[in-house]
Coordinates of C-alpha atoms in Angstrom, one line a residue:
X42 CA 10.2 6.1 -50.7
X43 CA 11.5 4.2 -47.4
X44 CA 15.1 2.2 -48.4
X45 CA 14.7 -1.2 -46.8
X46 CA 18.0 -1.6 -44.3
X47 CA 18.2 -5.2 -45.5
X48 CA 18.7 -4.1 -49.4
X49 CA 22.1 -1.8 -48.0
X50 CA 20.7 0.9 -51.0
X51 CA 21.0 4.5 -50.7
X52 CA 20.4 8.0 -52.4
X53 CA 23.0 7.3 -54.9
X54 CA 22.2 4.0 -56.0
X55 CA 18.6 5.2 -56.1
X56 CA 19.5 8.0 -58.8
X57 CA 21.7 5.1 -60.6
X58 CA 19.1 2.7 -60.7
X59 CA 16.5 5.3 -62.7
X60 CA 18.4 7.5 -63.8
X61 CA 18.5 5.7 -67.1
X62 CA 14.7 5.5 -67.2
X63 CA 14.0 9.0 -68.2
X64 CA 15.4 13.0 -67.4
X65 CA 14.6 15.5 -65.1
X66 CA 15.1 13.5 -62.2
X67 CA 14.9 15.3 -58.4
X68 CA 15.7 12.8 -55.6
X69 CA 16.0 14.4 -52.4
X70 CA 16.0 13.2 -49.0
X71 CA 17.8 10.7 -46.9
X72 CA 19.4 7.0 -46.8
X73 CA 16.3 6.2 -45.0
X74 CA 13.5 8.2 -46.9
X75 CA 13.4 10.1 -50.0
X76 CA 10.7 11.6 -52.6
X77 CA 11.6 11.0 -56.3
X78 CA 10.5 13.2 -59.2
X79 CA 11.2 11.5 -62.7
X80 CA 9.9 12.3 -66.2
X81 CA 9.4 9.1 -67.8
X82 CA 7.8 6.8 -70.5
X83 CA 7.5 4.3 -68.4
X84 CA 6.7 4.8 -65.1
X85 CA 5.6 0.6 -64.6
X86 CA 9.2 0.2 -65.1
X87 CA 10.2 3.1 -62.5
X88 CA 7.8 1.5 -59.5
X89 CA 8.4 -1.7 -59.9
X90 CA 12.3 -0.6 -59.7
X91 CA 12.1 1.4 -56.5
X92 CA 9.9 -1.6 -54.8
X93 CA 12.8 -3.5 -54.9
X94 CA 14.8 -1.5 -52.8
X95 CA 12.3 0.3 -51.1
X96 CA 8.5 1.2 -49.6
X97 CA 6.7 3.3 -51.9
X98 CA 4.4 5.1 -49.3
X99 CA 2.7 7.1 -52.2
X100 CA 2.6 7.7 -55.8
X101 CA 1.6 10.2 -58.1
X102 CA 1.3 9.8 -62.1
X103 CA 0.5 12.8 -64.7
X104 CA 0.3 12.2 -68.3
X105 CA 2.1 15.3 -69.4
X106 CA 1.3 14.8 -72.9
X107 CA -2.4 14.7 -72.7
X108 CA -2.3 17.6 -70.1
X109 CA -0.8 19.4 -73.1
X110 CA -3.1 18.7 -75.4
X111 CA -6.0 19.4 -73.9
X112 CA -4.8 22.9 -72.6
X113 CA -4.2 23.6 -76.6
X114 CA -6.2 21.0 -78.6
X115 CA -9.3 20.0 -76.6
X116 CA -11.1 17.8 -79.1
X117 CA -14.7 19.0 -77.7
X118 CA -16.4 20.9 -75.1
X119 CA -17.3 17.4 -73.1
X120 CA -14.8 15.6 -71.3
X121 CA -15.0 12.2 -70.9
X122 CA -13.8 10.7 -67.8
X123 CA -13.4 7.1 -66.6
X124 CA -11.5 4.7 -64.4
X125 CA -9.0 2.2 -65.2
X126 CA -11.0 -0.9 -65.3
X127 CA -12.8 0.2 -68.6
X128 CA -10.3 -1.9 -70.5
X129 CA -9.8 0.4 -73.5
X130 CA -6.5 0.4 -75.6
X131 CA -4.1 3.4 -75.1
X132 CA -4.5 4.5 -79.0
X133 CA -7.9 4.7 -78.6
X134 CA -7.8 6.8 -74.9
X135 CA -5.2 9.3 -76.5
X136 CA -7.7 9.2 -80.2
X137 CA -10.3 10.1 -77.8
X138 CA -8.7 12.2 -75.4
X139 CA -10.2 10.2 -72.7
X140 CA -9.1 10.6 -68.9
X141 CA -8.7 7.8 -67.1
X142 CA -8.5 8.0 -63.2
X143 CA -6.8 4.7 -62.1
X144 CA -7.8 1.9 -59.3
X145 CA -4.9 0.9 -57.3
X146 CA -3.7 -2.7 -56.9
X147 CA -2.3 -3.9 -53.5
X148 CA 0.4 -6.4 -52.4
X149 CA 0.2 -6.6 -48.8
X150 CA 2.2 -3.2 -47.7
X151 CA 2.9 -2.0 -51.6
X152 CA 0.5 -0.8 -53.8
X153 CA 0.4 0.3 -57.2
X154 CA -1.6 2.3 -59.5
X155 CA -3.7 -0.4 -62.5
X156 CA -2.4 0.2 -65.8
X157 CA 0.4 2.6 -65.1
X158 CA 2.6 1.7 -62.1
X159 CA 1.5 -1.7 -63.0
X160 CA 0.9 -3.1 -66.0
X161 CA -1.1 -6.2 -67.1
X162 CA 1.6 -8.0 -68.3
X163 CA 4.0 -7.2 -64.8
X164 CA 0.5 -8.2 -62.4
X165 CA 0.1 -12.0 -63.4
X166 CA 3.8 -12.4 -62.9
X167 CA 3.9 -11.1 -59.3
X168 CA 0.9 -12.7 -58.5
X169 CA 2.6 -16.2 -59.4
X170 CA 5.1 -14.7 -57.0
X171 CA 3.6 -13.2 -54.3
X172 CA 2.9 -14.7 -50.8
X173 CA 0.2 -11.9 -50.1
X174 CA -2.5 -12.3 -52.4
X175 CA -3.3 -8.7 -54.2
X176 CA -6.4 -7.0 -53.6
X177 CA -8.1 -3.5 -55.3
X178 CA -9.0 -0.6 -53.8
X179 CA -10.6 2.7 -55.9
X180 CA -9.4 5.8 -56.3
X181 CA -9.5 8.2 -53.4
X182 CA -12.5 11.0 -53.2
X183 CA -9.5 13.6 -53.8
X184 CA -8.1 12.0 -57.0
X185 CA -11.7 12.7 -58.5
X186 CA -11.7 16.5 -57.1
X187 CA -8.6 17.2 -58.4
X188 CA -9.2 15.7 -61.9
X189 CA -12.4 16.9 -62.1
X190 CA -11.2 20.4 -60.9
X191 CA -8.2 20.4 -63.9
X192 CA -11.1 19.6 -66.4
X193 CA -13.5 22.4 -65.3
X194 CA -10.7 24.8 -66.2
X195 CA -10.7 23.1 -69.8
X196 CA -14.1 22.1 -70.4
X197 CA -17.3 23.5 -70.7
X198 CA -18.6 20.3 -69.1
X199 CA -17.7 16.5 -67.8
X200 CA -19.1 12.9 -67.9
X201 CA -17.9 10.2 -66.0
X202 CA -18.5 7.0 -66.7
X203 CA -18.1 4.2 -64.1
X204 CA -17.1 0.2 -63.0
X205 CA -20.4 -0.9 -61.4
X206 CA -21.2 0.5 -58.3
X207 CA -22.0 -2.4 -56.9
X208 CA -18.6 -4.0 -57.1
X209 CA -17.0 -1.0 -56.5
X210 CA -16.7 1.9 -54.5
X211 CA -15.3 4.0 -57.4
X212 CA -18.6 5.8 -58.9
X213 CA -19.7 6.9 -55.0
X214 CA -16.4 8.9 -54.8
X215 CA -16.4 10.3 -58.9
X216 CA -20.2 11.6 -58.2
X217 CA -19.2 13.1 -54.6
X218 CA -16.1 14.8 -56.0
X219 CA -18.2 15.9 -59.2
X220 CA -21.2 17.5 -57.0
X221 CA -18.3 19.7 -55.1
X222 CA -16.3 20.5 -58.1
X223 CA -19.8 21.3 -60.6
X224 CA -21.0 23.7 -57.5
X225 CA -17.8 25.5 -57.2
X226 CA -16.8 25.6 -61.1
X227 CA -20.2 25.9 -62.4
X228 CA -19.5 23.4 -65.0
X229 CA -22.3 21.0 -65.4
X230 CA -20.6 17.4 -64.6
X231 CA -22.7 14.0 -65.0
X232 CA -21.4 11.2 -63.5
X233 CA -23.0 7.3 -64.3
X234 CA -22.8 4.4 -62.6
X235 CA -22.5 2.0 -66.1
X236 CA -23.6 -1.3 -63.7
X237 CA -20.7 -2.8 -66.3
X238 CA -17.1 -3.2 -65.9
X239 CA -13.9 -4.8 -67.9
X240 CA -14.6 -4.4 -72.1
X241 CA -18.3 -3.7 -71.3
X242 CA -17.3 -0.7 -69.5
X243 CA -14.7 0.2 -72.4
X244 CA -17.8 -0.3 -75.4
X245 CA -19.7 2.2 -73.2
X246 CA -16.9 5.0 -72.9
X247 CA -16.0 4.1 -76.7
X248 CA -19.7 4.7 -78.1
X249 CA -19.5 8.2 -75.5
X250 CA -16.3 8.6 -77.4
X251 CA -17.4 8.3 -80.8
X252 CA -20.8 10.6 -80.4
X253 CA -19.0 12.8 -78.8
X254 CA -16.4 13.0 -82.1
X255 CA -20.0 13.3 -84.1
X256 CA -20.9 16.5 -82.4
X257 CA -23.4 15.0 -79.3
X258 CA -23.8 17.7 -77.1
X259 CA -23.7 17.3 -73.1
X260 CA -27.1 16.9 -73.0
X261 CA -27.9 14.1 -75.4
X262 CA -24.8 12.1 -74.2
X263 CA -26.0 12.2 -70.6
X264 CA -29.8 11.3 -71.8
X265 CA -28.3 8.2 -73.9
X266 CA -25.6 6.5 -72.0
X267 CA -27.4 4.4 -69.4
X268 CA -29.5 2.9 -72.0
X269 CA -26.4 1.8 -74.0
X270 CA -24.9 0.6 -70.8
X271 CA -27.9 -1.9 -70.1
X272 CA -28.0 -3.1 -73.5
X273 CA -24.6 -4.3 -73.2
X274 CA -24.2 -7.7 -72.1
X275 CA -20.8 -9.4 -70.9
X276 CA -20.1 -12.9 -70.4
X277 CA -17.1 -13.9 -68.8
X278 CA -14.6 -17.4 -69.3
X279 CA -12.6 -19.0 -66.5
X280 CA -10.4 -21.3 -66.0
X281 CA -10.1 -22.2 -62.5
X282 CA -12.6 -21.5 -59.8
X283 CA -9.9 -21.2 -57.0
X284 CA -8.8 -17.2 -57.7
X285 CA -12.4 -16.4 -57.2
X286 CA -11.8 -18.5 -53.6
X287 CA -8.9 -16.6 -53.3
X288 CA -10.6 -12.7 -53.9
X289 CA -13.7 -13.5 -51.9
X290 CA -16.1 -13.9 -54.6
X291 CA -16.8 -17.6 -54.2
X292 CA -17.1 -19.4 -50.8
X293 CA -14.2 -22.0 -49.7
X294 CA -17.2 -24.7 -49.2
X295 CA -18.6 -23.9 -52.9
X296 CA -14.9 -23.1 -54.0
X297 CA -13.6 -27.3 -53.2
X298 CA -16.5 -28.7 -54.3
X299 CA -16.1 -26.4 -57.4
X300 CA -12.2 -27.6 -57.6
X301 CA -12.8 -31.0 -56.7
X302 CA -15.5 -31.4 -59.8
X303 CA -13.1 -29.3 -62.2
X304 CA -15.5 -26.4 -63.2
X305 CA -14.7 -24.0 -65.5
X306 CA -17.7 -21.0 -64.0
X307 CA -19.2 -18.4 -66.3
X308 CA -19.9 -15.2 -65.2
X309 CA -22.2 -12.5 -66.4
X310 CA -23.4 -8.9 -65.2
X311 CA -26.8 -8.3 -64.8
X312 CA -28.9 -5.2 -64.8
X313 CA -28.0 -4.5 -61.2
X314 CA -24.4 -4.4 -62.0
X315 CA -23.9 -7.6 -60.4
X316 CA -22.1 -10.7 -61.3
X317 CA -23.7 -13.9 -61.0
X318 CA -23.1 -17.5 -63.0
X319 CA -24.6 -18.7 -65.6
X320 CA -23.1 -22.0 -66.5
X321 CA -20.7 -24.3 -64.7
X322 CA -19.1 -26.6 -67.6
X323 CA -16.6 -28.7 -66.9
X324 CA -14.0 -27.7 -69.7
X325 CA -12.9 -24.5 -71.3
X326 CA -13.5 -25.4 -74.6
X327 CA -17.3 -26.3 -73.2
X328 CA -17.5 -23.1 -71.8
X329 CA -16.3 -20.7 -75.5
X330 CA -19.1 -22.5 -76.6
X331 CA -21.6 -22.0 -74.2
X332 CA -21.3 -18.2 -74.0
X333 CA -21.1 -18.3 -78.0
X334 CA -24.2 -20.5 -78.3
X335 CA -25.7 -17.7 -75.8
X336 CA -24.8 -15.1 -77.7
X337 CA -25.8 -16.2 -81.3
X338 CA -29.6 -16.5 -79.4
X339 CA -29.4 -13.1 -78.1
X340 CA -28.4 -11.7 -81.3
X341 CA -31.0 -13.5 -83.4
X342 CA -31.7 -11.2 -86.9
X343 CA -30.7 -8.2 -84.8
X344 CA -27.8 -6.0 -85.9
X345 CA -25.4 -4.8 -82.4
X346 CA -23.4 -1.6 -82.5
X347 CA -20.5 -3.6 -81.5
X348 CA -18.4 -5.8 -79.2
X349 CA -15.3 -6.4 -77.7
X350 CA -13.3 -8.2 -75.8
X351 CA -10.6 -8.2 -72.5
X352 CA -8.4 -11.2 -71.8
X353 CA -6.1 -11.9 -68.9
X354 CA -2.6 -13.6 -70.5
X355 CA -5.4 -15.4 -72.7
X356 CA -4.8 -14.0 -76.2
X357 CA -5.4 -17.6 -78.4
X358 CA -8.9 -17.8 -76.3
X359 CA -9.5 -13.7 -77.0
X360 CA -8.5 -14.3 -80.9
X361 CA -11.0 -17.2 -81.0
X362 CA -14.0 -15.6 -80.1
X363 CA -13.3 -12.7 -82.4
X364 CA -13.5 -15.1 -84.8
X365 CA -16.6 -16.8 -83.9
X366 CA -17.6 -13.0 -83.2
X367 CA -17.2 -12.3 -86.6
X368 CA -18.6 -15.6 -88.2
X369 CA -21.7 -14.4 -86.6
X370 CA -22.2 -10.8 -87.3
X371 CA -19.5 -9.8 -90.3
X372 CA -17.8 -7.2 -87.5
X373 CA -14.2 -6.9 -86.7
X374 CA -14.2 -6.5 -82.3
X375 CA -13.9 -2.8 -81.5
X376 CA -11.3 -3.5 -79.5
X377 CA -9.1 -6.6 -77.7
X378 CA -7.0 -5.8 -74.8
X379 CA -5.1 -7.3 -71.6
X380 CA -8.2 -7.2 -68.8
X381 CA -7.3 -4.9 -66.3
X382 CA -5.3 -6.3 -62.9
X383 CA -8.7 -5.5 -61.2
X384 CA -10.7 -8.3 -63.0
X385 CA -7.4 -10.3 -62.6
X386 CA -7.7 -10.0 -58.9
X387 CA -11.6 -11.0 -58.8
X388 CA -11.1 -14.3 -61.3
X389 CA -7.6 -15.1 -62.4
X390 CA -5.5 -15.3 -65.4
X391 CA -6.9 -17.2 -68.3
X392 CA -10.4 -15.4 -68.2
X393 CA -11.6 -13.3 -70.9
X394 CA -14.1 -11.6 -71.3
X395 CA -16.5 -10.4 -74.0
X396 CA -19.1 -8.2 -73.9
X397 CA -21.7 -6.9 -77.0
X398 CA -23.9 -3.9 -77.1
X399 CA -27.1 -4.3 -79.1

């Protein structure tokens, strides 16, 4: 941590100011810069303390609690591994014993690790404030060795499961870092490239999750996945075209002409792992329907395993087409969470997103 000279902090304020976030706290250093070690429960609340006195120049997170479990109560003899856009709910990653390597989310100079030094809820507020707008970045080739080196000592083998690799650099580094690690180890480690991301992602690594608890060996997981990935359609709700302006996605010309007419885009992922539009209404309401009218077709008489859904500060739209979900095929959604700060980045709050596997 670098103090900012403007703020007038210094070592002892920085111990005041976490002190009362958790115990065993180390900070050692200078006025000027200083490393911090902290035991905490809430280490969102930790960063987003320091940034405001301070650079953070680098961060590191361990879940102590799952490290424990799994060096005395491994579940099974495949680990499952993902990254932090997958979208599931924590009581379901901890059920599941599923590792999670995060993304990291960047304002200008700070950065911040998705879904622990930065949660959901804490993203759409700084992006209302911030005059740098965010942008993603995946985890580094090392964060993969050395999680994938810490399961080979625990596991008889690995499966990673992956963000599309097309909008994302994140499975290129997993599969690197899993070749090294699997030759050196001898651990047989498959990694997948899921073409999904968001709650499509999550019912992926949730089905893994739930073989896996029904004894599915290495070798039947690794045959099965990518099929359940590609029968797993997502469709995605907006509310404003101008955030995917903003992130890139959506050209300035295409992005005024898309203001200026009011559209409310729908995205999808298709079998590339590669988003594209499908519909262009011009209000939200028109667009639940469209992707619900969709959906209803695709199901027909056919029975899915399952669905789910991801919203960004969008819970009323979320609940709605759980309802309309379950009007349809009698199923309660597997899961509904907060999207990810990474799909925030891409489209903007108000989107959800929900995604079926047949």
């Amino acid at each position: 941590l670098s103090l900012d000279e403007k703020k007038k902090a210094n070592i002892g304020q920085v111990r005041k100011l976490i002190g009362p976030m958790g115990d065993s706290m180390v900070v050692a250093g200078s006025d000027k810069k200083m490393r911090v070690h902290i035991h905490t429960d809430n280490p969102s609340e930790v960063m987003l303390a320091l940034n405001r006195v301070g650079n953070i120049t680098f961060q590191k997170v361990d879940d102590m609690v799952m490290q424990k479990e799994i060096s005395s109560n491994a579940k099974y003899p495949v680990a499952l591994l993902t990254d932090s856009t997958c979208d599931l709910p924590e009581e379901l990653i901890e059920k599941y014993q599923i590792q999670v390597v995060p993304l990291s989310v960047h304002f200008g100079d700070t950065y911040f690790l998705d879904r622990l030094t930065l949660l959901p809820s804490e993203f759409y507020s700084m992006l209302d404030k911030s005059a740098a707008y965010p942008s993603t970045a995946q985890p580094a080739y090392k964060d993969f060795f050395n999680r994938y080196s810490y399961l080979s000592a625990h596991y008889d083998s690995i499966i990673g499961i992956h963000i599309s690799a097309a909008m994302s650099g994140t499975w290129s580094n997993s599969s690197k870092a899993s070749h090294a690690v699997a030759e050196h180890s001898g651990k047989p480690i498959k990694v997948i490239n899921s073409k999904r991301l968001s709650s499509g992602l999550g019912l992926v690594v949730l089905r893994a999750a739930r073989e896996l608890e029904n004894g599915a060996t290495f070798e039947e997981l690794s045959g099965r996945i990518e099929k359940w990935a590609d029968n797993t359609k997502m469709y995605v709700s907006s509310r404003t075209i101008k955030y995917m302006v903003k992130s890139g996605r959506v050209s300035y010309a295409k992005g005024k002409i898309g203001s200026l007419l009011n559209l409310k885009p729908i995205v999808i992922v298709n079998n590339e792992g590669k988003t594209e539009t499908f519909g262009k209404p011009f209000t939200e309401k028109a667009s639940m329907k469209m992707i619900m009218k969709e959906i209803a077709e695709k199901i027909g008489n056919r029975k899915i395993w399952g669905y789910s859904i991801s919203h960004a500060k969008n819970l009323s739209t979320a609940q709605w087409f759980a309802d309309e979900m379950k009007r349809i095929t009698g199923l309660d959604p597997e899961f509904i969470n907060e999207a990810s700060p990474v799909l925030g980045v891409n489209v903007g709050p108000g989107v959800v997103a929900v995604s079926v596997m047949f």
